[in-house]
Amino acid sequence: MKKRTLLVVVGLLMLNFCFAQNKGKYEELKKEALHFYKSKEYQKSADKYREAFDFMDGKATPTDRYNAACSYSLANRTDTAFYHLFRLAKDAKYHNYGHITADPDLNLLHDDQRWKQLIAMVKANKEEAERYLDKPLVALLDTIYREDQSFRRQVGEIAEKHGWDSEEVKAHWELINQKDSVNVIKVQKILDERGWLGADVVGNKGNLTLFLVIQHANIEIQEKYLPMMREAVQKGNARARNLALLEDRVALRKGEKQIYGSQVARDKESGEYYVLPLIDPDNVNKRRAEVGLGVIEDYISYWGMTWDVEAYKKQLPLLEAKQKK
């Protein structure tokens, strides 16, 4: 009996080890697929997604399957693109109707007779998913979301044209701050009257909007609603990775170090980006994984940075001094 139990335990350990290996390979191949997509090598991207899915016996996250469909579409492999999109609609009940109908990556599929069938499924999924939503509140939060994000997306374009320290950029940030001050009043009213509402009431975008508005508010408001968001995460009404970003921003504003490395700043003199002061840099990826964030190496690459933990630790006293100023 003991021998049999030991064999079972060894078997489970081997199974877990193999799964971990496959998962690691999956992530590696997925990263390569994304790299090829960004460099517009769509056929290579599609092939890497296929390899990644094969390592997981055909399984994939909805996001990865959608991205694979985009690569297949752009590579003019419409049959495989539709295969992944129909699997999304059937198995994952994909319902982001607004995104899929506006995504230029899928334009090649629009003239295919299967497109209407697919979109009808997605629309039905959307109607089912939103069956019990508070529609007026969803509409209000959708408007707030657009105001919060659209003006921020314009900052880079204005800075590229006029410079980061230009009067045009400063004026645009004043406009953003004005919009934020109005939106935070609206969101505070929702939070004070109804609490931190989950996606089951306001949808995923509405739920995200609550976080974004508080994330962009002043420190007093952030500190007021931080405990509410922590409780919402425990109840499943908010995402842990979003909470992590708010935790970091509040910590830095209080003169402390951030926890997850989500906050990045730009040096005005050199124009280079850097990760704001961070506690225990050696274990940042462990903490990030616990809340569903990817590794810091990938995260900061968006700003053209590379992660060298030893170099960062040496720079940390200088970064802390800079932050205090």
PDB file of C-alpha atoms in Angstrom:
ATOM      1  CA  MET A   1       0.000   0.000   0.000  1.00  0.00           C
ATOM      2  CA  LYS A   2       2.788   2.418   0.935  1.00  0.00           C
ATOM      3  CA  LYS A   3       4.695   1.529  -2.225  1.00  0.00           C
ATOM      4  CA  ARG A   4       1.615   2.186  -4.338  1.00  0.00           C
ATOM      5  CA  THR A   5       1.068   5.548  -2.621  1.00  0.00           C
ATOM      6  CA  LEU A   6       4.666   6.506  -3.320  1.00  0.00           C
ATOM      7  CA  LEU A   7       4.277   5.633  -6.989  1.00  0.00           C
ATOM      8  CA  VAL A   8       1.148   7.786  -7.206  1.00  0.00           C
ATOM      9  CA  VAL A   9       2.944  10.741  -5.589  1.00  0.00           C
ATOM     10  CA  VAL A  10       5.933  10.350  -7.928  1.00  0.00           C
ATOM     11  CA  GLY A  11       3.548  10.159 -10.878  1.00  0.00           C
ATOM     12  CA  LEU A  12       1.790  13.369  -9.840  1.00  0.00           C
ATOM     13  CA  LEU A  13       5.107  15.143  -9.366  1.00  0.00           C
ATOM     14  CA  MET A  14       6.241  14.079 -12.828  1.00  0.00           C
ATOM     15  CA  LEU A  15       2.920  15.221 -14.296  1.00  0.00           C
ATOM     16  CA  ASN A  16       3.239  18.629 -12.634  1.00  0.00           C
ATOM     17  CA  PHE A  17       6.849  18.906 -13.794  1.00  0.00           C
ATOM     18  CA  CYS A  18       5.890  18.134 -17.400  1.00  0.00           C
ATOM     19  CA  PHE A  19       3.028  20.637 -17.258  1.00  0.00           C
ATOM     20  CA  ALA A  20       5.369  23.332 -15.925  1.00  0.00           C
ATOM     21  CA  GLN A  21       7.833  22.593 -18.727  1.00  0.00           C
ATOM     22  CA  ASN A  22       5.089  22.797 -21.344  1.00  0.00           C
ATOM     23  CA  LYS A  23       3.742  26.014 -19.837  1.00  0.00           C
ATOM     24  CA  GLY A  24       7.219  27.538 -19.920  1.00  0.00           C
ATOM     25  CA  LYS A  25       7.672  26.547 -23.547  1.00  0.00           C
ATOM     26  CA  TYR A  26       4.199  27.860 -24.338  1.00  0.00           C
ATOM     27  CA  GLU A  27       5.066  31.288 -22.913  1.00  0.00           C
ATOM     28  CA  GLU A  28       8.349  31.333 -24.816  1.00  0.00           C
ATOM     29  CA  LEU A  29       6.684  30.503 -28.139  1.00  0.00           C
ATOM     30  CA  LYS A  30       3.879  32.990 -27.476  1.00  0.00           C
ATOM     31  CA  LYS A  31       6.450  35.714 -26.887  1.00  0.00           C
ATOM     32  CA  GLU A  32       8.108  34.856 -30.212  1.00  0.00           C
ATOM     33  CA  ALA A  33       4.721  34.966 -31.930  1.00  0.00           C
ATOM     34  CA  LEU A  34       4.060  38.434 -30.554  1.00  0.00           C
ATOM     35  CA  HIS A  35       7.522  39.567 -31.651  1.00  0.00           C
ATOM     36  CA  PHE A  36       6.864  38.421 -35.220  1.00  0.00           C
ATOM     37  CA  TYR A  37       3.443  40.100 -35.160  1.00  0.00           C
ATOM     38  CA  LYS A  38       4.981  43.432 -34.125  1.00  0.00           C
ATOM     39  CA  SER A  39       7.569  43.145 -36.889  1.00  0.00           C
ATOM     40  CA  LYS A  40       4.730  42.389 -39.360  1.00  0.00           C
ATOM     41  CA  GLU A  41       5.980  38.872 -40.096  1.00  0.00           C
ATOM     42  CA  TYR A  42       2.485  37.466 -39.789  1.00  0.00           C
ATOM     43  CA  GLN A  43       3.109  34.011 -41.245  1.00  0.00           C
ATOM     44  CA  LYS A  44       5.918  33.382 -38.744  1.00  0.00           C
ATOM     45  CA  SER A  45       3.726  34.742 -35.957  1.00  0.00           C
ATOM     46  CA  ALA A  46       0.887  32.375 -36.883  1.00  0.00           C
ATOM     47  CA  ASP A  47       3.281  29.407 -37.001  1.00  0.00           C
ATOM     48  CA  LYS A  48       4.628  30.221 -33.535  1.00  0.00           C
ATOM     49  CA  TYR A  49       1.099  30.408 -32.124  1.00  0.00           C
ATOM     50  CA  ARG A  50       0.393  26.984 -33.638  1.00  0.00           C
ATOM     51  CA  GLU A  51       3.531  25.569 -31.999  1.00  0.00           C
ATOM     52  CA  ALA A  52       2.534  27.119 -28.664  1.00  0.00           C
ATOM     53  CA  PHE A  53      -0.967  25.642 -28.788  1.00  0.00           C
ATOM     54  CA  ASP A  54       0.426  22.231 -29.765  1.00  0.00           C
ATOM     55  CA  PHE A  55       2.533  22.215 -26.590  1.00  0.00           C
ATOM     56  CA  MET A  56      -0.675  22.631 -24.569  1.00  0.00           C
ATOM     57  CA  ASP A  57      -2.624  19.960 -26.505  1.00  0.00           C
ATOM     58  CA  GLY A  58      -4.570  22.581 -28.426  1.00  0.00           C
ATOM     59  CA  LYS A  59      -5.461  24.655 -25.362  1.00  0.00           C
ATOM     60  CA  ALA A  60      -4.957  28.430 -25.250  1.00  0.00           C
ATOM     61  CA  THR A  61      -6.146  31.446 -23.323  1.00  0.00           C
ATOM     62  CA  PRO A  62      -8.906  33.437 -25.070  1.00  0.00           C
ATOM     63  CA  THR A  63      -6.537  36.372 -25.573  1.00  0.00           C
ATOM     64  CA  ASP A  64      -3.857  34.203 -27.163  1.00  0.00           C
ATOM     65  CA  ARG A  65      -6.381  32.472 -29.410  1.00  0.00           C
ATOM     66  CA  TYR A  66      -7.755  35.834 -30.547  1.00  0.00           C
ATOM     67  CA  ASN A  67      -4.247  37.139 -31.242  1.00  0.00           C
ATOM     68  CA  ALA A  68      -3.473  33.981 -33.196  1.00  0.00           C
ATOM     69  CA  ALA A  69      -6.588  34.532 -35.307  1.00  0.00           C
ATOM     70  CA  CYS A  70      -5.357  38.051 -36.095  1.00  0.00           C
ATOM     71  CA  SER A  71      -1.974  36.729 -37.238  1.00  0.00           C
ATOM     72  CA  TYR A  72      -3.625  34.054 -39.388  1.00  0.00           C
ATOM     73  CA  SER A  73      -5.932  36.650 -40.919  1.00  0.00           C
ATOM     74  CA  LEU A  74      -3.066  38.996 -41.736  1.00  0.00           C
ATOM     75  CA  ALA A  75      -1.140  36.038 -43.198  1.00  0.00           C
ATOM     76  CA  ASN A  76      -4.128  35.419 -45.503  1.00  0.00           C
ATOM     77  CA  ARG A  77      -4.900  32.062 -43.863  1.00  0.00           C
ATOM     78  CA  THR A  78      -8.599  32.698 -43.436  1.00  0.00           C
ATOM     79  CA  ASP A  79      -9.698  29.118 -42.702  1.00  0.00           C
ATOM     80  CA  THR A  80      -7.446  28.872 -39.638  1.00  0.00           C
ATOM     81  CA  ALA A  81      -8.366  32.390 -38.536  1.00  0.00           C
ATOM     82  CA  PHE A  82     -12.045  31.435 -38.586  1.00  0.00           C
ATOM     83  CA  TYR A  83     -11.285  28.169 -36.792  1.00  0.00           C
ATOM     84  CA  HIS A  84      -9.831  30.039 -33.808  1.00  0.00           C
ATOM     85  CA  LEU A  85     -12.514  32.721 -33.804  1.00  0.00           C
ATOM     86  CA  PHE A  86     -15.348  30.181 -33.865  1.00  0.00           C
ATOM     87  CA  ARG A  87     -13.693  28.277 -31.019  1.00  0.00           C
ATOM     88  CA  LEU A  88     -13.590  31.540 -29.090  1.00  0.00           C
ATOM     89  CA  ALA A  89     -17.254  32.231 -29.752  1.00  0.00           C
ATOM     90  CA  LYS A  90     -18.399  28.701 -28.947  1.00  0.00           C
ATOM     91  CA  ASP A  91     -16.111  27.578 -26.125  1.00  0.00           C
ATOM     92  CA  ALA A  92     -15.087  30.846 -24.456  1.00  0.00           C
ATOM     93  CA  LYS A  93     -18.349  32.674 -25.204  1.00  0.00           C
ATOM     94  CA  TYR A  94     -16.363  35.587 -26.601  1.00  0.00           C
ATOM     95  CA  HIS A  95     -18.596  38.672 -26.547  1.00  0.00           C
ATOM     96  CA  ASN A  96     -16.465  41.761 -27.221  1.00  0.00           C
ATOM     97  CA  TYR A  97     -18.593  42.787 -30.188  1.00  0.00           C
ATOM     98  CA  GLY A  98     -17.248  46.344 -30.342  1.00  0.00           C
ATOM     99  CA  HIS A  99     -13.628  45.216 -30.568  1.00  0.00           C
ATOM    100  CA  ILE A 100     -13.939  42.362 -33.054  1.00  0.00           C
ATOM    101  CA  THR A 101     -16.064  44.379 -35.491  1.00  0.00           C
ATOM    102  CA  ALA A 102     -13.615  47.307 -35.473  1.00  0.00           C
ATOM    103  CA  ASP A 103     -10.328  45.357 -35.429  1.00  0.00           C
ATOM    104  CA  PRO A 104      -8.464  46.099 -38.704  1.00  0.00           C
ATOM    105  CA  ASP A 105      -6.467  42.872 -38.316  1.00  0.00           C
ATOM    106  CA  LEU A 106      -9.616  40.980 -39.284  1.00  0.00           C
ATOM    107  CA  ASN A 107     -10.658  43.125 -42.266  1.00  0.00           C
ATOM    108  CA  LEU A 108      -9.729  40.359 -44.702  1.00  0.00           C
ATOM    109  CA  LEU A 109     -12.430  38.143 -43.193  1.00  0.00           C
ATOM    110  CA  HIS A 110     -15.324  40.568 -43.648  1.00  0.00           C
ATOM    111  CA  ASP A 111     -16.248  39.493 -47.185  1.00  0.00           C
ATOM    112  CA  ASP A 112     -16.320  35.810 -46.250  1.00  0.00           C
ATOM    113  CA  GLN A 113     -19.806  34.372 -45.680  1.00  0.00           C
ATOM    114  CA  ARG A 114     -18.612  32.915 -42.366  1.00  0.00           C
ATOM    115  CA  TRP A 115     -18.058  36.420 -40.957  1.00  0.00           C
ATOM    116  CA  LYS A 116     -21.770  37.161 -40.583  1.00  0.00           C
ATOM    117  CA  GLN A 117     -22.289  33.849 -38.797  1.00  0.00           C
ATOM    118  CA  LEU A 118     -19.379  34.538 -36.445  1.00  0.00           C
ATOM    119  CA  ILE A 119     -20.512  38.082 -35.638  1.00  0.00           C
ATOM    120  CA  ALA A 120     -24.058  36.845 -34.991  1.00  0.00           C
ATOM    121  CA  MET A 121     -22.634  34.411 -32.409  1.00  0.00           C
ATOM    122  CA  VAL A 122     -20.532  37.115 -30.770  1.00  0.00           C
ATOM    123  CA  LYS A 123     -23.514  39.461 -30.627  1.00  0.00           C
ATOM    124  CA  ALA A 124     -25.656  36.724 -29.046  1.00  0.00           C
ATOM    125  CA  ASN A 125     -22.903  36.073 -26.511  1.00  0.00           C
ATOM    126  CA  LYS A 126     -22.786  39.807 -25.747  1.00  0.00           C
ATOM    127  CA  GLU A 127     -26.529  39.983 -25.199  1.00  0.00           C
ATOM    128  CA  GLU A 128     -26.400  36.985 -22.883  1.00  0.00           C
ATOM    129  CA  ALA A 129     -23.382  38.319 -20.958  1.00  0.00           C
ATOM    130  CA  GLU A 130     -25.045  41.711 -20.510  1.00  0.00           C
ATOM    131  CA  ARG A 131     -28.457  40.331 -19.681  1.00  0.00           C
ATOM    132  CA  TYR A 132     -28.399  41.430 -16.056  1.00  0.00           C
ATOM    133  CA  LEU A 133     -26.204  44.519 -16.348  1.00  0.00           C
ATOM    134  CA  ASP A 134     -27.257  47.944 -15.131  1.00  0.00           C
ATOM    135  CA  LYS A 135     -27.492  49.385 -18.649  1.00  0.00           C
ATOM    136  CA  PRO A 136     -27.769  53.119 -17.733  1.00  0.00           C
ATOM    137  CA  LEU A 137     -24.742  52.819 -15.449  1.00  0.00           C
ATOM    138  CA  VAL A 138     -22.818  50.886 -18.101  1.00  0.00           C
ATOM    139  CA  ALA A 139     -23.517  53.709 -20.585  1.00  0.00           C
ATOM    140  CA  LEU A 140     -22.351  56.357 -18.097  1.00  0.00           C
ATOM    141  CA  LEU A 141     -19.125  54.486 -17.330  1.00  0.00           C
ATOM    142  CA  ASP A 142     -18.513  53.928 -21.036  1.00  0.00           C
ATOM    143  CA  THR A 143     -18.598  57.701 -21.588  1.00  0.00           C
ATOM    144  CA  ILE A 144     -16.258  58.247 -18.638  1.00  0.00           C
ATOM    145  CA  TYR A 145     -13.887  55.587 -19.996  1.00  0.00           C
ATOM    146  CA  ARG A 146     -13.680  57.275 -23.394  1.00  0.00           C
ATOM    147  CA  GLU A 147     -12.922  60.650 -21.799  1.00  0.00           C
ATOM    148  CA  ASP A 148     -10.333  59.143 -19.471  1.00  0.00           C
ATOM    149  CA  GLN A 149      -8.480  57.289 -22.218  1.00  0.00           C
ATOM    150  CA  SER A 150      -8.947  59.211 -25.471  1.00  0.00           C
ATOM    151  CA  PHE A 151      -7.225  62.392 -24.324  1.00  0.00           C
ATOM    152  CA  ARG A 152      -4.358  60.448 -22.751  1.00  0.00           C
ATOM    153  CA  ARG A 153      -3.751  58.601 -26.019  1.00  0.00           C
ATOM    154  CA  GLN A 154      -3.184  61.962 -27.711  1.00  0.00           C
ATOM    155  CA  VAL A 155      -0.318  63.010 -25.412  1.00  0.00           C
ATOM    156  CA  GLY A 156       2.383  61.051 -27.268  1.00  0.00           C
ATOM    157  CA  GLU A 157       1.350  62.427 -30.637  1.00  0.00           C
ATOM    158  CA  ILE A 158       1.359  66.010 -29.353  1.00  0.00           C
ATOM    159  CA  ALA A 159       4.716  65.502 -27.619  1.00  0.00           C
ATOM    160  CA  GLU A 160       6.237  64.019 -30.769  1.00  0.00           C
ATOM    161  CA  LYS A 161       5.159  67.074 -32.723  1.00  0.00           C
ATOM    162  CA  HIS A 162       5.926  69.819 -30.185  1.00  0.00           C
ATOM    163  CA  GLY A 163       8.201  68.240 -27.541  1.00  0.00           C
ATOM    164  CA  TRP A 164       7.452  66.862 -24.078  1.00  0.00           C
ATOM    165  CA  ASP A 165       8.095  70.189 -22.342  1.00  0.00           C
ATOM    166  CA  SER A 166       6.105  72.238 -24.846  1.00  0.00           C
ATOM    167  CA  GLU A 167       3.217  74.553 -24.016  1.00  0.00           C
ATOM    168  CA  GLU A 168       0.989  72.353 -26.181  1.00  0.00           C
ATOM    169  CA  VAL A 169       1.648  69.305 -23.992  1.00  0.00           C
ATOM    170  CA  LYS A 170       1.126  71.323 -20.808  1.00  0.00           C
ATOM    171  CA  ALA A 171      -2.175  72.673 -22.145  1.00  0.00           C
ATOM    172  CA  HIS A 172      -3.301  69.182 -23.078  1.00  0.00           C
ATOM    173  CA  TRP A 173      -2.546  67.886 -19.581  1.00  0.00           C
ATOM    174  CA  GLU A 174      -4.605  70.759 -18.167  1.00  0.00           C
ATOM    175  CA  LEU A 175      -7.493  69.550 -20.314  1.00  0.00           C
ATOM    176  CA  ILE A 176      -6.969  65.976 -19.049  1.00  0.00           C
ATOM    177  CA  ASN A 177      -6.962  67.199 -15.444  1.00  0.00           C
ATOM    178  CA  GLN A 178     -10.219  69.082 -16.015  1.00  0.00           C
ATOM    179  CA  LYS A 179     -11.864  65.946 -17.409  1.00  0.00           C
ATOM    180  CA  ASP A 180     -10.484  63.891 -14.511  1.00  0.00           C
ATOM    181  CA  SER A 181     -11.898  66.280 -11.917  1.00  0.00           C
ATOM    182  CA  VAL A 182     -15.398  65.890 -13.373  1.00  0.00           C
ATOM    183  CA  ASN A 183     -15.135  62.124 -13.834  1.00  0.00           C
ATOM    184  CA  VAL A 184     -13.903  61.487 -10.309  1.00  0.00           C
ATOM    185  CA  ILE A 185     -16.984  63.214  -8.874  1.00  0.00           C
ATOM    186  CA  LYS A 186     -19.215  60.896 -10.895  1.00  0.00           C
ATOM    187  CA  VAL A 187     -17.268  57.768  -9.894  1.00  0.00           C
ATOM    188  CA  GLN A 188     -17.126  58.753  -6.224  1.00  0.00           C
ATOM    189  CA  LYS A 189     -20.912  59.031  -6.236  1.00  0.00           C
ATOM    190  CA  ILE A 190     -21.184  55.490  -7.631  1.00  0.00           C
ATOM    191  CA  LEU A 191     -18.693  54.071  -5.131  1.00  0.00           C
ATOM    192  CA  ASP A 192     -20.229  55.847  -2.144  1.00  0.00           C
ATOM    193  CA  GLU A 193     -23.780  54.783  -3.007  1.00  0.00           C
ATOM    194  CA  ARG A 194     -23.255  51.289  -4.403  1.00  0.00           C
ATOM    195  CA  GLY A 195     -19.734  50.191  -3.542  1.00  0.00           C
ATOM    196  CA  TRP A 196     -17.143  48.791  -5.935  1.00  0.00           C
ATOM    197  CA  LEU A 197     -19.372  47.138  -8.530  1.00  0.00           C
ATOM    198  CA  GLY A 198     -18.176  44.018 -10.318  1.00  0.00           C
ATOM    199  CA  ALA A 199     -18.302  43.070 -13.981  1.00  0.00           C
ATOM    200  CA  ASP A 200     -21.567  41.229 -13.313  1.00  0.00           C
ATOM    201  CA  VAL A 201     -23.245  44.614 -12.769  1.00  0.00           C
ATOM    202  CA  VAL A 202     -21.315  47.092 -14.954  1.00  0.00           C
ATOM    203  CA  GLY A 203     -19.400  44.840 -17.360  1.00  0.00           C
ATOM    204  CA  ASN A 204     -15.632  44.478 -17.684  1.00  0.00           C
ATOM    205  CA  LYS A 205     -15.079  47.938 -19.165  1.00  0.00           C
ATOM    206  CA  GLY A 206     -17.262  49.586 -16.536  1.00  0.00           C
ATOM    207  CA  ASN A 207     -15.408  47.749 -13.797  1.00  0.00           C
ATOM    208  CA  LEU A 208     -12.071  48.831 -15.292  1.00  0.00           C
ATOM    209  CA  THR A 209     -13.310  52.429 -15.504  1.00  0.00           C
ATOM    210  CA  LEU A 210     -13.857  52.587 -11.736  1.00  0.00           C
ATOM    211  CA  PHE A 211     -10.195  51.688 -11.255  1.00  0.00           C
ATOM    212  CA  LEU A 212      -8.858  54.032 -13.942  1.00  0.00           C
ATOM    213  CA  VAL A 213     -10.613  57.090 -12.545  1.00  0.00           C
ATOM    214  CA  ILE A 214      -9.386  56.411  -8.994  1.00  0.00           C
ATOM    215  CA  GLN A 215      -5.891  55.618 -10.326  1.00  0.00           C
ATOM    216  CA  HIS A 216      -5.826  59.062 -11.951  1.00  0.00           C
ATOM    217  CA  ALA A 217      -7.240  60.906  -8.917  1.00  0.00           C
ATOM    218  CA  ASN A 218      -5.326  62.778  -6.210  1.00  0.00           C
ATOM    219  CA  ILE A 219      -3.696  60.990  -3.293  1.00  0.00           C
ATOM    220  CA  GLU A 220      -6.499  61.803  -0.834  1.00  0.00           C
ATOM    221  CA  ILE A 221      -9.104  60.120  -3.025  1.00  0.00           C
ATOM    222  CA  GLN A 222      -6.808  57.193  -3.790  1.00  0.00           C
ATOM    223  CA  GLU A 223      -6.208  56.552  -0.089  1.00  0.00           C
ATOM    224  CA  LYS A 224      -9.937  56.820   0.617  1.00  0.00           C
ATOM    225  CA  TYR A 225     -10.920  54.126  -1.890  1.00  0.00           C
ATOM    226  CA  LEU A 226      -7.865  51.858  -1.656  1.00  0.00           C
ATOM    227  CA  PRO A 227      -9.391  49.774   1.194  1.00  0.00           C
ATOM    228  CA  MET A 228     -12.632  49.469  -0.797  1.00  0.00           C
ATOM    229  CA  MET A 229     -10.736  48.161  -3.823  1.00  0.00           C
ATOM    230  CA  ARG A 230      -8.800  45.678  -1.673  1.00  0.00           C
ATOM    231  CA  GLU A 231     -12.102  44.330  -0.393  1.00  0.00           C
ATOM    232  CA  ALA A 232     -13.478  44.261  -3.946  1.00  0.00           C
ATOM    233  CA  VAL A 233     -10.543  42.102  -5.077  1.00  0.00           C
ATOM    234  CA  GLN A 234     -11.259  39.626  -2.277  1.00  0.00           C
ATOM    235  CA  LYS A 235     -14.899  39.456  -3.388  1.00  0.00           C
ATOM    236  CA  GLY A 236     -13.982  39.085  -7.059  1.00  0.00           C
ATOM    237  CA  ASN A 237     -15.345  42.528  -7.960  1.00  0.00           C
ATOM    238  CA  ALA A 238     -11.972  43.983  -9.009  1.00  0.00           C
ATOM    239  CA  ARG A 239      -8.764  42.618 -10.503  1.00  0.00           C
ATOM    240  CA  ALA A 240      -5.680  42.052  -8.383  1.00  0.00           C
ATOM    241  CA  ARG A 241      -3.368  43.351 -11.111  1.00  0.00           C
ATOM    242  CA  ASN A 242      -5.238  46.662 -11.196  1.00  0.00           C
ATOM    243  CA  LEU A 243      -5.081  46.914  -7.426  1.00  0.00           C
ATOM    244  CA  ALA A 244      -1.312  46.374  -7.655  1.00  0.00           C
ATOM    245  CA  LEU A 245      -0.979  49.482  -9.826  1.00  0.00           C
ATOM    246  CA  LEU A 246      -2.970  51.545  -7.338  1.00  0.00           C
ATOM    247  CA  GLU A 247      -0.929  50.176  -4.424  1.00  0.00           C
ATOM    248  CA  ASP A 248       2.269  51.251  -6.207  1.00  0.00           C
ATOM    249  CA  ARG A 249       1.018  54.732  -7.006  1.00  0.00           C
ATOM    250  CA  VAL A 250      -0.202  55.372  -3.454  1.00  0.00           C
ATOM    251  CA  ALA A 251       3.045  54.067  -1.924  1.00  0.00           C
ATOM    252  CA  LEU A 252       5.175  56.374  -4.074  1.00  0.00           C
ATOM    253  CA  ARG A 253       2.981  59.395  -3.361  1.00  0.00           C
ATOM    254  CA  LYS A 254       3.415  58.719   0.354  1.00  0.00           C
ATOM    255  CA  GLY A 255       7.185  58.729  -0.055  1.00  0.00           C
ATOM    256  CA  GLU A 256       7.515  54.950   0.116  1.00  0.00           C
ATOM    257  CA  LYS A 257       8.817  52.439  -2.440  1.00  0.00           C
ATOM    258  CA  GLN A 258       6.526  50.726  -4.890  1.00  0.00           C
ATOM    259  CA  ILE A 259       5.904  46.978  -4.641  1.00  0.00           C
ATOM    260  CA  TYR A 260       5.306  45.712  -8.167  1.00  0.00           C
ATOM    261  CA  GLY A 261       7.415  48.030 -10.340  1.00  0.00           C
ATOM    262  CA  SER A 262       4.416  49.328 -12.281  1.00  0.00           C
ATOM    263  CA  GLN A 263       5.313  53.015 -12.058  1.00  0.00           C
ATOM    264  CA  VAL A 264       7.811  54.434 -14.540  1.00  0.00           C
ATOM    265  CA  ALA A 265       9.123  57.985 -14.862  1.00  0.00           C
ATOM    266  CA  ARG A 266      10.987  59.969 -17.504  1.00  0.00           C
ATOM    267  CA  ASP A 267      14.110  61.946 -16.709  1.00  0.00           C
ATOM    268  CA  LYS A 268      13.539  65.510 -17.938  1.00  0.00           C
ATOM    269  CA  GLU A 269      17.217  66.119 -18.674  1.00  0.00           C
ATOM    270  CA  SER A 270      18.173  62.886 -20.436  1.00  0.00           C
ATOM    271  CA  GLY A 271      14.719  61.930 -21.713  1.00  0.00           C
ATOM    272  CA  GLU A 272      15.337  58.359 -20.553  1.00  0.00           C
ATOM    273  CA  TYR A 273      12.771  56.298 -18.664  1.00  0.00           C
ATOM    274  CA  TYR A 274      13.424  54.530 -15.376  1.00  0.00           C
ATOM    275  CA  VAL A 275      11.578  52.386 -12.848  1.00  0.00           C
ATOM    276  CA  LEU A 276      10.677  54.421  -9.778  1.00  0.00           C
ATOM    277  CA  PRO A 277      12.025  53.216  -6.381  1.00  0.00           C
ATOM    278  CA  LEU A 278      11.103  49.585  -5.779  1.00  0.00           C
ATOM    279  CA  ILE A 279      11.305  47.381  -2.685  1.00  0.00           C
ATOM    280  CA  ASP A 280      13.206  44.081  -2.872  1.00  0.00           C
ATOM    281  CA  PRO A 281      14.018  44.225  -6.620  1.00  0.00           C
ATOM    282  CA  ASP A 282      15.288  40.624  -6.601  1.00  0.00           C
ATOM    283  CA  ASN A 283      11.798  39.242  -6.028  1.00  0.00           C
ATOM    284  CA  VAL A 284       9.703  41.691  -8.019  1.00  0.00           C
ATOM    285  CA  ASN A 285       8.674  39.086 -10.607  1.00  0.00           C
ATOM    286  CA  LYS A 286       7.482  36.747  -7.866  1.00  0.00           C
ATOM    287  CA  ARG A 287       5.238  39.494  -6.485  1.00  0.00           C
ATOM    288  CA  ARG A 288       4.042  40.417  -9.965  1.00  0.00           C
ATOM    289  CA  ALA A 289       3.113  36.812 -10.708  1.00  0.00           C
ATOM    290  CA  GLU A 290       1.036  36.639  -7.520  1.00  0.00           C
ATOM    291  CA  VAL A 291      -1.270  39.386  -8.831  1.00  0.00           C
ATOM    292  CA  GLY A 292      -1.348  38.297 -12.460  1.00  0.00           C
ATOM    293  CA  LEU A 293       1.220  40.710 -13.877  1.00  0.00           C
ATOM    294  CA  GLY A 294       3.817  39.596 -16.416  1.00  0.00           C
ATOM    295  CA  VAL A 295       7.549  39.778 -15.751  1.00  0.00           C
ATOM    296  CA  ILE A 296       9.063  43.209 -15.358  1.00  0.00           C
ATOM    297  CA  GLU A 297      11.473  42.576 -18.253  1.00  0.00           C
ATOM    298  CA  ASP A 298       8.571  42.502 -20.705  1.00  0.00           C
ATOM    299  CA  TYR A 299       6.681  45.318 -18.999  1.00  0.00           C
ATOM    300  CA  ILE A 300       9.453  47.925 -19.121  1.00  0.00           C
ATOM    301  CA  SER A 301      10.486  46.985 -22.673  1.00  0.00           C
ATOM    302  CA  TYR A 302       7.475  49.063 -23.773  1.00  0.00           C
ATOM    303  CA  TRP A 303       9.519  52.151 -22.808  1.00  0.00           C
ATOM    304  CA  GLY A 304      12.677  50.812 -24.422  1.00  0.00           C
ATOM    305  CA  MET A 305      14.224  49.738 -21.098  1.00  0.00           C
ATOM    306  CA  THR A 306      15.995  46.510 -20.151  1.00  0.00           C
ATOM    307  CA  TRP A 307      15.970  45.009 -16.671  1.00  0.00           C
ATOM    308  CA  ASP A 308      19.302  44.463 -14.907  1.00  0.00           C
ATOM    309  CA  VAL A 309      18.486  43.872 -11.247  1.00  0.00           C
ATOM    310  CA  GLU A 310      22.061  44.341 -10.019  1.00  0.00           C
ATOM    311  CA  ALA A 311      22.459  47.612 -11.901  1.00  0.00           C
ATOM    312  CA  TYR A 312      19.077  48.759 -10.608  1.00  0.00           C
ATOM    313  CA  LYS A 313      20.033  48.068  -6.989  1.00  0.00           C
ATOM    314  CA  LYS A 314      23.151  50.176  -7.426  1.00  0.00           C
ATOM    315  CA  GLN A 315      21.079  53.027  -8.897  1.00  0.00           C
ATOM    316  CA  LEU A 316      18.370  52.784  -6.243  1.00  0.00           C
ATOM    317  CA  PRO A 317      19.821  55.339  -3.747  1.00  0.00           C
ATOM    318  CA  LEU A 318      20.056  57.889  -6.594  1.00  0.00           C
ATOM    319  CA  LEU A 319      16.499  57.098  -7.707  1.00  0.00           C
ATOM    320  CA  GLU A 320      15.223  57.535  -4.154  1.00  0.00           C
ATOM    321  CA  ALA A 321      16.956  60.900  -3.850  1.00  0.00           C
ATOM    322  CA  LYS A 322      15.483  61.965  -7.185  1.00  0.00           C
ATOM    323  CA  GLN A 323      12.022  60.870  -6.056  1.00  0.00           C
ATOM    324  CA  LYS A 324      12.227  62.924  -2.856  1.00  0.00           C
ATOM    325  CA  LYS A 325      12.874  66.067  -4.903  1.00  0.00           C
TER     326      LYS A 325
END
